mmCIF file of C-alpha atoms and ligand atoms in Angstrom:
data_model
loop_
_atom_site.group_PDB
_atom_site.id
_atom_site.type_symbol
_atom_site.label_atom_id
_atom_site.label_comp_id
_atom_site.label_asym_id
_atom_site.label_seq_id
_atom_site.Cartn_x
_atom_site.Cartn_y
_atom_site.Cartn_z
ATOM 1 C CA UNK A 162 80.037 210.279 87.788
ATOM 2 C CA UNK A 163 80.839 213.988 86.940
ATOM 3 C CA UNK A 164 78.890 216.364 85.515
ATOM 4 C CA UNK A 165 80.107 215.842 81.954
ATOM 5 C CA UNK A 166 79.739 211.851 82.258
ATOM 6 C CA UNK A 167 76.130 212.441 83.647
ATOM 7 C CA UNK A 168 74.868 214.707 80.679
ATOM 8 C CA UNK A 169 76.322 211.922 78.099
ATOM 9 C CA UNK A 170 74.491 209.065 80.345
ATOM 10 C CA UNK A 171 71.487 210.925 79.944
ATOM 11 C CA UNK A 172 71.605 211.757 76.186
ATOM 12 C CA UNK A 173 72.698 207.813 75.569
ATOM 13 C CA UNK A 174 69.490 206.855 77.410
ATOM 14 C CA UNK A 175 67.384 209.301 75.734
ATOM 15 C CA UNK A 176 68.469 208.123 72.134
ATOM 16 C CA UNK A 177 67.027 204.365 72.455
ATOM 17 C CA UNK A 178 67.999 201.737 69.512
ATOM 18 C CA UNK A 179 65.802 201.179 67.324
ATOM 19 C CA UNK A 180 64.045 197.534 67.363
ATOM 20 C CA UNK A 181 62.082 195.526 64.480
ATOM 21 C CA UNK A 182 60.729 192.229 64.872
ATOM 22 C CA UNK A 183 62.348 189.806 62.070
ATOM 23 C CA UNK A 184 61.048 186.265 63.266
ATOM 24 C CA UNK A 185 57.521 184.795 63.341
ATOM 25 C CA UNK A 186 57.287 185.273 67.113
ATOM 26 C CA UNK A 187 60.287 186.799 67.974
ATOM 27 C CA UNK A 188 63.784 187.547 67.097
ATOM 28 C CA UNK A 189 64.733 191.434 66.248
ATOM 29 C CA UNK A 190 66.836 193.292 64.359
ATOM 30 C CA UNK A 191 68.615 195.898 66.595
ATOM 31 C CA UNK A 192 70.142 199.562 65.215
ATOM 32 C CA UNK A 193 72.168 202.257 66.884
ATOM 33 C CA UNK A 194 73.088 200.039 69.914
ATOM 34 C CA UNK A 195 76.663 201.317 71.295
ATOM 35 C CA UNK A 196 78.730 197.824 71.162
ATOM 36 C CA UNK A 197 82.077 199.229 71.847
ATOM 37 C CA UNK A 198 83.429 201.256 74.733
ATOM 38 C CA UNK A 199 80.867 202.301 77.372
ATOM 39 C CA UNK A 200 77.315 202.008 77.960
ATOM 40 C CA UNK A 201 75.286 203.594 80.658
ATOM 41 C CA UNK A 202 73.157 201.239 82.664
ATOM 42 C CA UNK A 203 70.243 202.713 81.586
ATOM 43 C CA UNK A 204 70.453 201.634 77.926
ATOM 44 C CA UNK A 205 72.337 198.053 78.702
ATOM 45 C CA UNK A 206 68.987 197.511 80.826
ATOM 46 C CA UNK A 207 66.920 198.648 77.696
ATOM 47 C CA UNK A 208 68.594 196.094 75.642
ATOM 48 C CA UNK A 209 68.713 193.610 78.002
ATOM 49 C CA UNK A 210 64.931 194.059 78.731
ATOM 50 C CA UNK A 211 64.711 193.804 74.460
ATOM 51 C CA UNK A 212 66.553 190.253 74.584
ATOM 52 C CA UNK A 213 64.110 189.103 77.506
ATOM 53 C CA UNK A 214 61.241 190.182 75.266
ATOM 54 C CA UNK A 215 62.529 189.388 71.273
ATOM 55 C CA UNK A 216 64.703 186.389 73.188
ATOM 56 C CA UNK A 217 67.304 186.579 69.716
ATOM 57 C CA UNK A 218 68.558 190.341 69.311
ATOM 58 C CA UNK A 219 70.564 190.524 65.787
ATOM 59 C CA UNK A 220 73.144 193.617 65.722
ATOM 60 C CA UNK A 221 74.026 193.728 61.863
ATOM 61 C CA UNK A 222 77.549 195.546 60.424
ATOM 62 C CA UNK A 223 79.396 195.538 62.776
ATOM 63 C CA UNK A 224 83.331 195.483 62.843
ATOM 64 C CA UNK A 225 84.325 193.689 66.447
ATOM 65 C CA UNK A 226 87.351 192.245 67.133
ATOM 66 C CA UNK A 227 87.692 189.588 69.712
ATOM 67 C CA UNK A 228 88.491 191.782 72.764
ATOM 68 C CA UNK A 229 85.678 193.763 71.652
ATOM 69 C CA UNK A 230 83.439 190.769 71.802
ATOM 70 C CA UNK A 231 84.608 189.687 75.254
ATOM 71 C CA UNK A 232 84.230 193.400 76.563
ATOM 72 C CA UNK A 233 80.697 193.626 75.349
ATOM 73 C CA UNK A 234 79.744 190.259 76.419
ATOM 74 C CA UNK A 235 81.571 190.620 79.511
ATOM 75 C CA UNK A 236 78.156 192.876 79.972
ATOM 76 C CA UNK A 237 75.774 190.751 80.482
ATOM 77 C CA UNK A 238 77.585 188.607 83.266
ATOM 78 C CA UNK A 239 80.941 186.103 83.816
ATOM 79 C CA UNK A 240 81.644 184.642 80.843
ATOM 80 C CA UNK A 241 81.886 180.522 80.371
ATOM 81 C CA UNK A 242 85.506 179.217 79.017
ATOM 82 C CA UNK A 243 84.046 176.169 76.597
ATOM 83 C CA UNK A 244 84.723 172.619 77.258
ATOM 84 C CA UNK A 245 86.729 172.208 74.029
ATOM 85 C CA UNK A 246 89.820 174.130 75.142
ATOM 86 C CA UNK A 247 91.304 173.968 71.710
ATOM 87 C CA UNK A 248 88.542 175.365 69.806
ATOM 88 C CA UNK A 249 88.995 178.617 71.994
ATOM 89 C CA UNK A 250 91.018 181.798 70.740
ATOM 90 C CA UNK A 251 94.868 181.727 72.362
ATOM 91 C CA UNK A 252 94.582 185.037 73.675
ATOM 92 C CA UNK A 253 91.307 185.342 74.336
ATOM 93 C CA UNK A 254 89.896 181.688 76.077
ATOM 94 C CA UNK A 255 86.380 183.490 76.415
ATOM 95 C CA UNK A 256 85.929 183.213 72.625
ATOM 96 C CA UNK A 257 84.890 179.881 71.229
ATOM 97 C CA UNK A 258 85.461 179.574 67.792
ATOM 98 C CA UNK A 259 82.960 177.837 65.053
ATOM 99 C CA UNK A 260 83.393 176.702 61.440
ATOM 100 C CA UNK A 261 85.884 175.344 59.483
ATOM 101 C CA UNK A 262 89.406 177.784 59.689
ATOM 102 C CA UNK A 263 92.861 176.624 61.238
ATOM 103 C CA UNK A 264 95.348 179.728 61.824
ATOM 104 C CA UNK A 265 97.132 181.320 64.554
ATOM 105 C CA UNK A 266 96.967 178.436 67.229
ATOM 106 C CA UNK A 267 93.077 178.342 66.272
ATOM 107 C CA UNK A 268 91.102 175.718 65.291
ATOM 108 C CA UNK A 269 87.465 176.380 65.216
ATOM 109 C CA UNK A 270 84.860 173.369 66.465
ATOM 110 C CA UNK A 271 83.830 172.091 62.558
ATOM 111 C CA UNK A 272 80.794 169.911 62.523
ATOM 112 C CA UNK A 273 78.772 168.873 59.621
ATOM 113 C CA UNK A 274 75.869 170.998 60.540
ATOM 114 C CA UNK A 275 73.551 167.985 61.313
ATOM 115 C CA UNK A 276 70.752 169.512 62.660
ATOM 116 C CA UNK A 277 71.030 169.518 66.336
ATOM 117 C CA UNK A 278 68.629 171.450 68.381
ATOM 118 C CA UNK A 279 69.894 172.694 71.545
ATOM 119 C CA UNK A 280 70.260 175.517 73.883
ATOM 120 C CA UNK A 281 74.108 175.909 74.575
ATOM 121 C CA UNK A 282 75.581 173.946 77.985
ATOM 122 C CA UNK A 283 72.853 172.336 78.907
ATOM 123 C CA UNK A 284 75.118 169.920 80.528
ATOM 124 C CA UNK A 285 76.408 172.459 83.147
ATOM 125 C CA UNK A 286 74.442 172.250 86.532
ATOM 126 C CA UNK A 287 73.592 175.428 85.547
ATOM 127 C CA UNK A 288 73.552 176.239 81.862
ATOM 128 C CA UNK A 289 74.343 179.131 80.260
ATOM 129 C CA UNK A 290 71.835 182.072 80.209
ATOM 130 C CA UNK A 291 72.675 184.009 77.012
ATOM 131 C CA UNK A 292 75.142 183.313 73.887
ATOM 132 C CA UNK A 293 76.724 185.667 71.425
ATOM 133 C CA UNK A 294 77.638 184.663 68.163
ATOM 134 C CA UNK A 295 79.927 187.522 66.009
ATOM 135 C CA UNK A 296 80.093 186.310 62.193
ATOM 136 C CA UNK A 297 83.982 186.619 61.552
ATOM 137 C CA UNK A 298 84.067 184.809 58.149
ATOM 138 C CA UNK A 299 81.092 184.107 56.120
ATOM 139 C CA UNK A 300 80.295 181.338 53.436
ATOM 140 C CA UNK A 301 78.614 182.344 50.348
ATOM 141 C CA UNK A 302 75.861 179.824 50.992
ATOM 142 C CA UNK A 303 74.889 177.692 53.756
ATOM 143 C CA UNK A 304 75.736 177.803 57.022
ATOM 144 C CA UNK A 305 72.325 179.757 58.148
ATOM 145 C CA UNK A 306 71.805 179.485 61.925
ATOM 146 C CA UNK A 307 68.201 178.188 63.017
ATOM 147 C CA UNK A 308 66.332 179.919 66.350
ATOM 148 C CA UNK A 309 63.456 178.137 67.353
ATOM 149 C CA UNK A 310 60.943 179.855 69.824
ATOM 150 C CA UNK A 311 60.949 177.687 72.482
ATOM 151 C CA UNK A 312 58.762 179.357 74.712
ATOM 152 C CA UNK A 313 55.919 180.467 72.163
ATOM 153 C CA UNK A 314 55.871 176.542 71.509
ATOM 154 C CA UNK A 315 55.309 175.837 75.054
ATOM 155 C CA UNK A 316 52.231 178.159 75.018
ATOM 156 C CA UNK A 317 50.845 176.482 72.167
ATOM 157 C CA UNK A 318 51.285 172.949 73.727
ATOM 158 C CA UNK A 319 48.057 171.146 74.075
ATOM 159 C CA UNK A 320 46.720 170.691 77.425
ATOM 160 C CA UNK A 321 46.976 166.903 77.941
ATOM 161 C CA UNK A 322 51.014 167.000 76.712
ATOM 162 C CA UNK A 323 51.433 170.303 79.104
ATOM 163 C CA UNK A 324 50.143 167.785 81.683
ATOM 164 C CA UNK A 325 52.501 165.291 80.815
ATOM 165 C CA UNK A 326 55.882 166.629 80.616
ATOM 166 C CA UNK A 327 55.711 169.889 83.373
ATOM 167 C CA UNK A 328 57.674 167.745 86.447
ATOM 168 C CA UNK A 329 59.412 165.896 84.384
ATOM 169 C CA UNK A 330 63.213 165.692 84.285
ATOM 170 C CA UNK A 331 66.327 164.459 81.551
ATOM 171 C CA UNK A 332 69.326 163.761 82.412
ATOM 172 C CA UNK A 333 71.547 165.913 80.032
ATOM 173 C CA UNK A 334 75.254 164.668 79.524
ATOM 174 C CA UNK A 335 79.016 165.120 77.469
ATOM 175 C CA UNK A 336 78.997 161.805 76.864
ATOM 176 C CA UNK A 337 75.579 161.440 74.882
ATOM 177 C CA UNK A 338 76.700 164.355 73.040
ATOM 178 C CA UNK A 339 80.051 162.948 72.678
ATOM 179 C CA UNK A 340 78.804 159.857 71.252
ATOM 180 C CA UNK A 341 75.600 161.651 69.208
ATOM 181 C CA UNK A 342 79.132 163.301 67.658
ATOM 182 C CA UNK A 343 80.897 160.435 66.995
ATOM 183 C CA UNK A 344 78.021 159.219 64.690
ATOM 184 C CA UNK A 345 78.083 162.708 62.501
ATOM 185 C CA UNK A 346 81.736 163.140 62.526
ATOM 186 C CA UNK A 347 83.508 159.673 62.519
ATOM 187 C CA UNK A 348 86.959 161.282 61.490
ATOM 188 C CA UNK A 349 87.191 163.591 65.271
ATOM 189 C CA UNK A 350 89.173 161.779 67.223
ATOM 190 C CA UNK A 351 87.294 159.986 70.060
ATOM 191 C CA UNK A 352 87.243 161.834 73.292
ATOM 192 C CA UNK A 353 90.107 163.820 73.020
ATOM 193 C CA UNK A 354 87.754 166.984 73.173
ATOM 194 C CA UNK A 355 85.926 166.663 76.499
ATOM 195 C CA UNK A 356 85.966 166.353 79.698
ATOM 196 C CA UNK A 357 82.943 164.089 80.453
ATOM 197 C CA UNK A 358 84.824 164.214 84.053
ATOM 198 C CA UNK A 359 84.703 167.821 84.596
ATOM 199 C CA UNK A 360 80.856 167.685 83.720
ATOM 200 C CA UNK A 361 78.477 164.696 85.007
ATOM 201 C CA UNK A 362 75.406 164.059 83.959
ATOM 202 C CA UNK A 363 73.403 166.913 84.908
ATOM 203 C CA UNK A 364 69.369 166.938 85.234
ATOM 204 C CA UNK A 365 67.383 169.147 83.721
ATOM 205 C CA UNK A 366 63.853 170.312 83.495
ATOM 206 C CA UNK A 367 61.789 169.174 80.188
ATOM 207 C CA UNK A 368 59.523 172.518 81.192
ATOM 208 C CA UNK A 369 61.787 175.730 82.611
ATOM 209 C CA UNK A 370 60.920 178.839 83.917
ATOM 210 C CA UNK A 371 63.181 182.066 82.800
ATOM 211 C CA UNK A 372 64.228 183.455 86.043
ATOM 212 C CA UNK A 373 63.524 187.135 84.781
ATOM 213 C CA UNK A 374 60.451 187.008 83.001
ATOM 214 C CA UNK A 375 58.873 183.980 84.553
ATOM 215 C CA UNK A 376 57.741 182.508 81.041
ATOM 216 C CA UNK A 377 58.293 178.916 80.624
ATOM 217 C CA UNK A 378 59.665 177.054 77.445
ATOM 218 C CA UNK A 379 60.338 174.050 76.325
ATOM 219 C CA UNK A 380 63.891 172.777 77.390
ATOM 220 C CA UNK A 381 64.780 169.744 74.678
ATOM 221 C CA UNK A 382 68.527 169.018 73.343
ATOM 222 C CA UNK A 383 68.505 166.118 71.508
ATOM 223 C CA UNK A 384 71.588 164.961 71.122
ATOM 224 C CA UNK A 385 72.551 165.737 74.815
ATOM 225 C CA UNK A 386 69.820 163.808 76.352
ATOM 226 C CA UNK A 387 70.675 159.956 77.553
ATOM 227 C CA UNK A 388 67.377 159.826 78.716
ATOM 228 C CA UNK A 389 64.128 160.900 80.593
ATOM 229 C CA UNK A 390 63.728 160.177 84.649
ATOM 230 C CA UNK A 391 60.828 157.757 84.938
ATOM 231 C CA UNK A 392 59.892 156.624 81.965
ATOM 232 C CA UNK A 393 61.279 153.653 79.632
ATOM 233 C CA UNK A 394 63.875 154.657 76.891
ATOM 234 C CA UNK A 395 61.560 154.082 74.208
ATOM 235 C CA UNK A 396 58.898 156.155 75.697
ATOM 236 C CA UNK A 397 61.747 159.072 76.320
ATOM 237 C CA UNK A 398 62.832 159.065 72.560
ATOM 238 C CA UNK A 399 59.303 158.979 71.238
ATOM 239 C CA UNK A 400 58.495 162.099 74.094
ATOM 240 C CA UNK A 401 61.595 164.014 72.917
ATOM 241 C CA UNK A 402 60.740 163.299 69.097
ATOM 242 C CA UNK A 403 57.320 164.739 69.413
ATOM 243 C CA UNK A 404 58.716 167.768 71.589
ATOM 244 C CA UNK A 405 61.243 168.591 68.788
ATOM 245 C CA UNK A 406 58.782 168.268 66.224
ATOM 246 C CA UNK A 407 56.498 170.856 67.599
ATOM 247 C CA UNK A 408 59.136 173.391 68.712
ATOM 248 C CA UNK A 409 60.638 173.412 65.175
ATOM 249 C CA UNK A 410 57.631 174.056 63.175
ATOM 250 C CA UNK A 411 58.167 176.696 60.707
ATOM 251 C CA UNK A 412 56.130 178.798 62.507
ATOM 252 C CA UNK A 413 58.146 178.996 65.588
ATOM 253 C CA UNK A 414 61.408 178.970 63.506
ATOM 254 C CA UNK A 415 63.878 181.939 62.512
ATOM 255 C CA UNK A 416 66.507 181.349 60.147
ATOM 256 C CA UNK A 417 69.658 183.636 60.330
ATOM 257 C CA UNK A 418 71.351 184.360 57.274
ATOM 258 C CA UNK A 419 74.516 185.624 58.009
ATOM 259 C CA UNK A 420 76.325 188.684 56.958
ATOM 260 C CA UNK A 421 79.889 189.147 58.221
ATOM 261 C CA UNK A 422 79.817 191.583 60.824
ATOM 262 C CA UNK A 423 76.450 190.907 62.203
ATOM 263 C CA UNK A 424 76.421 189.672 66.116
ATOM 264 C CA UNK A 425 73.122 187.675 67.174
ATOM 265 C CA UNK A 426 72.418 187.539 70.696
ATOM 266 C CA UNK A 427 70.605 184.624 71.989
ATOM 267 C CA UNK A 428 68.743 184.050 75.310
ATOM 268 C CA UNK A 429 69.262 180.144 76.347
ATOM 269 C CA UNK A 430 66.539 180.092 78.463
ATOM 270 C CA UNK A 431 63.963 180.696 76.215
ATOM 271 C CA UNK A 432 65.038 179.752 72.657
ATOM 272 C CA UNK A 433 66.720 176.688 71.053
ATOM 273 C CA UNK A 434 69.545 176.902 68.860
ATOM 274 C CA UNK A 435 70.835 174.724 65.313
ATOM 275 C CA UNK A 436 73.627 175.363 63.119
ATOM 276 C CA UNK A 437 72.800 174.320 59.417
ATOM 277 C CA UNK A 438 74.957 172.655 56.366
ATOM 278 C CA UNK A 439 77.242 174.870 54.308
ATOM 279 C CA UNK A 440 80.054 173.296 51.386
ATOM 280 C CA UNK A 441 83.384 173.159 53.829
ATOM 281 C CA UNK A 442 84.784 172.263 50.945
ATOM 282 C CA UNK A 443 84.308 175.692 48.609
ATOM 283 C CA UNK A 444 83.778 177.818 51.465
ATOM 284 C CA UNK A 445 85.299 179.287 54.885
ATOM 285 C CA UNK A 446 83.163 179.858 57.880
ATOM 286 C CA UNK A 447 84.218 181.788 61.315
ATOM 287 C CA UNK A 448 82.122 182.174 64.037
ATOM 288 C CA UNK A 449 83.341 183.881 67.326
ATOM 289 C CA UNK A 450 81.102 182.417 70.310
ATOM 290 C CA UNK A 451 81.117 184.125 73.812
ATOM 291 C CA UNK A 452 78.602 182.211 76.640
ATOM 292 C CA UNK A 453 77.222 184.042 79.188
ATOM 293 C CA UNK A 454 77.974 181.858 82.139
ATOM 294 C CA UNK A 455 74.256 181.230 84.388
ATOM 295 C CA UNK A 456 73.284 183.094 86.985
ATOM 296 C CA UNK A 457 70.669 180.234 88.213
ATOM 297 C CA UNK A 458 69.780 176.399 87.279
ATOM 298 C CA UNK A 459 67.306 175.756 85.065
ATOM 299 C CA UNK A 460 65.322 173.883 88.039
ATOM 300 C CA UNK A 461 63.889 176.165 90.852
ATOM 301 C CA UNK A 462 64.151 173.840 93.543
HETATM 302 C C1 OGA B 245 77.054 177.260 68.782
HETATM 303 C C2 OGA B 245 76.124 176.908 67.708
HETATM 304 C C3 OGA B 245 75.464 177.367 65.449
HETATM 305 C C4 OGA B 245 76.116 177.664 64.147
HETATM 306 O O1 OGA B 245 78.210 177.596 68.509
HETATM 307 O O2 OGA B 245 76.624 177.232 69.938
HETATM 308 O O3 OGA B 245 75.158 176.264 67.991
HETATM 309 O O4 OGA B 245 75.383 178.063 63.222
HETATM 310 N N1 OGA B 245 76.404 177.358 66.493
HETATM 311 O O5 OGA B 245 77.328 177.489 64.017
HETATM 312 MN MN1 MN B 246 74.966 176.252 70.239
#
């Protein structure tokens, strides 16, 4: 680095963002964050340490285009290209595209905004460590994005249930998911969208471990599950109900009401994730998704 290069690292590092909590017990609102063109190391480990801590980091007004998005998320690590090839951007495959628009070769991944808590790519052998989401197009209502705190919930777990579920494993897959889709969106063609071949059944750990910060969180998706090793299929809906129902109380829940040009930066190890209902039919929604690929599986072994 040269001497000129040096003296703007420094005076980047020494003018820190600005950070304010916005969620019950976590999430933050993040100003004066360089998005575009370089950042020295120092301040990308700032904000990376503020997305281990907050675990959702929202940068409002922002004006990214796609390259921009891959460059900054390109950041934090490879990025994934997303199972549903045809949902992803032409000239850019990183970006994976969400709502309900059709245009240039694009056709963003529409569903009907079921709730569906998750954490994205669960069913990778190793799932995805962070997410960015860059509001493109917003409705004028609807189409909120739920965080829940997954790991404060894990905290707050009684005793007896911690007992219960820490060593246990379930057996994420495409093909639950493909079939949990199915049911919410009869008119997608069947199977054309995956690749349930590409990605097998994967196991994952009901309790995780983030690899950086060593807190552990609650690691339930739903609608990707088949099942639970060990126990009956009953017993594994009834376990995953009860999980879901105490991660999403209100007090471990932050709702994102979008504003185009925000991005919201998600940590899939700690948090889970749900898109929410808007009117497809009066409004257009675009969403441009980049997914940090992981750097370790969810399970330590
Ligand atoms: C996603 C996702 C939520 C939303 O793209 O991973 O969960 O609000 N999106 O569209
Ligand atoms: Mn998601």
């Amino acid at each position: 680095m040269n001497q000129v290069a040096a003296t703007a690292a420094r005076q980047q590092a020494d003018v820190p963002f600005t950070i304010r909590q916005v969620g019950p017990t976590f999430g933050a609102e993040v100003r004066g964050m360089p998005i575009h063109g370089d950042v020295v190391p120092e301040l990308l480990g700032e904000f990376i340490s503020a997305l281990h801590r907050y675990r959702v980091l929202i940068v409002p007004g922002l004006e990214l285009d796609p390259a921009d998005l891959v460059a900054f998320s390109r950041r934090f690590g490879p990025l994934e290209i997303h199972s549903r090839f045809e949902n992803t951007l032409p000239a850019h495959r990183e970006v994976f595209c969400v709502g309900n628009v059709e245009r240039d070769g694009m056709k963003a991944s529409f569903n009907r905004g079921v709730e569906q808590w998750h954490a994205d790519s669960s069913y990778r052998r190793t799932p995805s460590d962070a997410s960015l989401f860059y509001a493109e197009i917003v409705p004028g209502e609807g189409g909120d994005t739920l965080f829940a705190d997954a790991t404060s919930a894990w905290r707050t777990l009684e005793p007896a249930m911690r007992r219960r579920v820490e060593g246990l494993y379930a057996v994420h897959s495409l093909e639950t998911l493909r079939q949990w889709g199915a049911r919410h969106n009869p008119e997608r063609a069947a199977g054309v969208d995956h690749q349930p071949e590409a990605f097998p059944p994967v196991r994952q750990p009901l309790v995780r471990s983030h690899p950086a910060t060593g807190a552990k969180s609650l690691y339930v998706c739903p609608a990707v599950i088949s099942h639970i090793e060990g126990i009956g299929a009953e017993e594994s809906a009834m376990l995953i109900e009860t999980l879901i129902m105490h991660v999403t109380q209100a007090r471990f829940v932050y709702c994102h009401r979008w504003r185009k040009g925000d991005l919201v930066i998600w940590d899939n190890r700690a948090v889970l994730h749900t898109a929410s209902l808007f009117d497809h039919t009066r409004y257009q929604r675009l969403m441009y998704r980049t997914t940090v690929a992981g750097g370790a599986p969810a399970l330590a072994d």
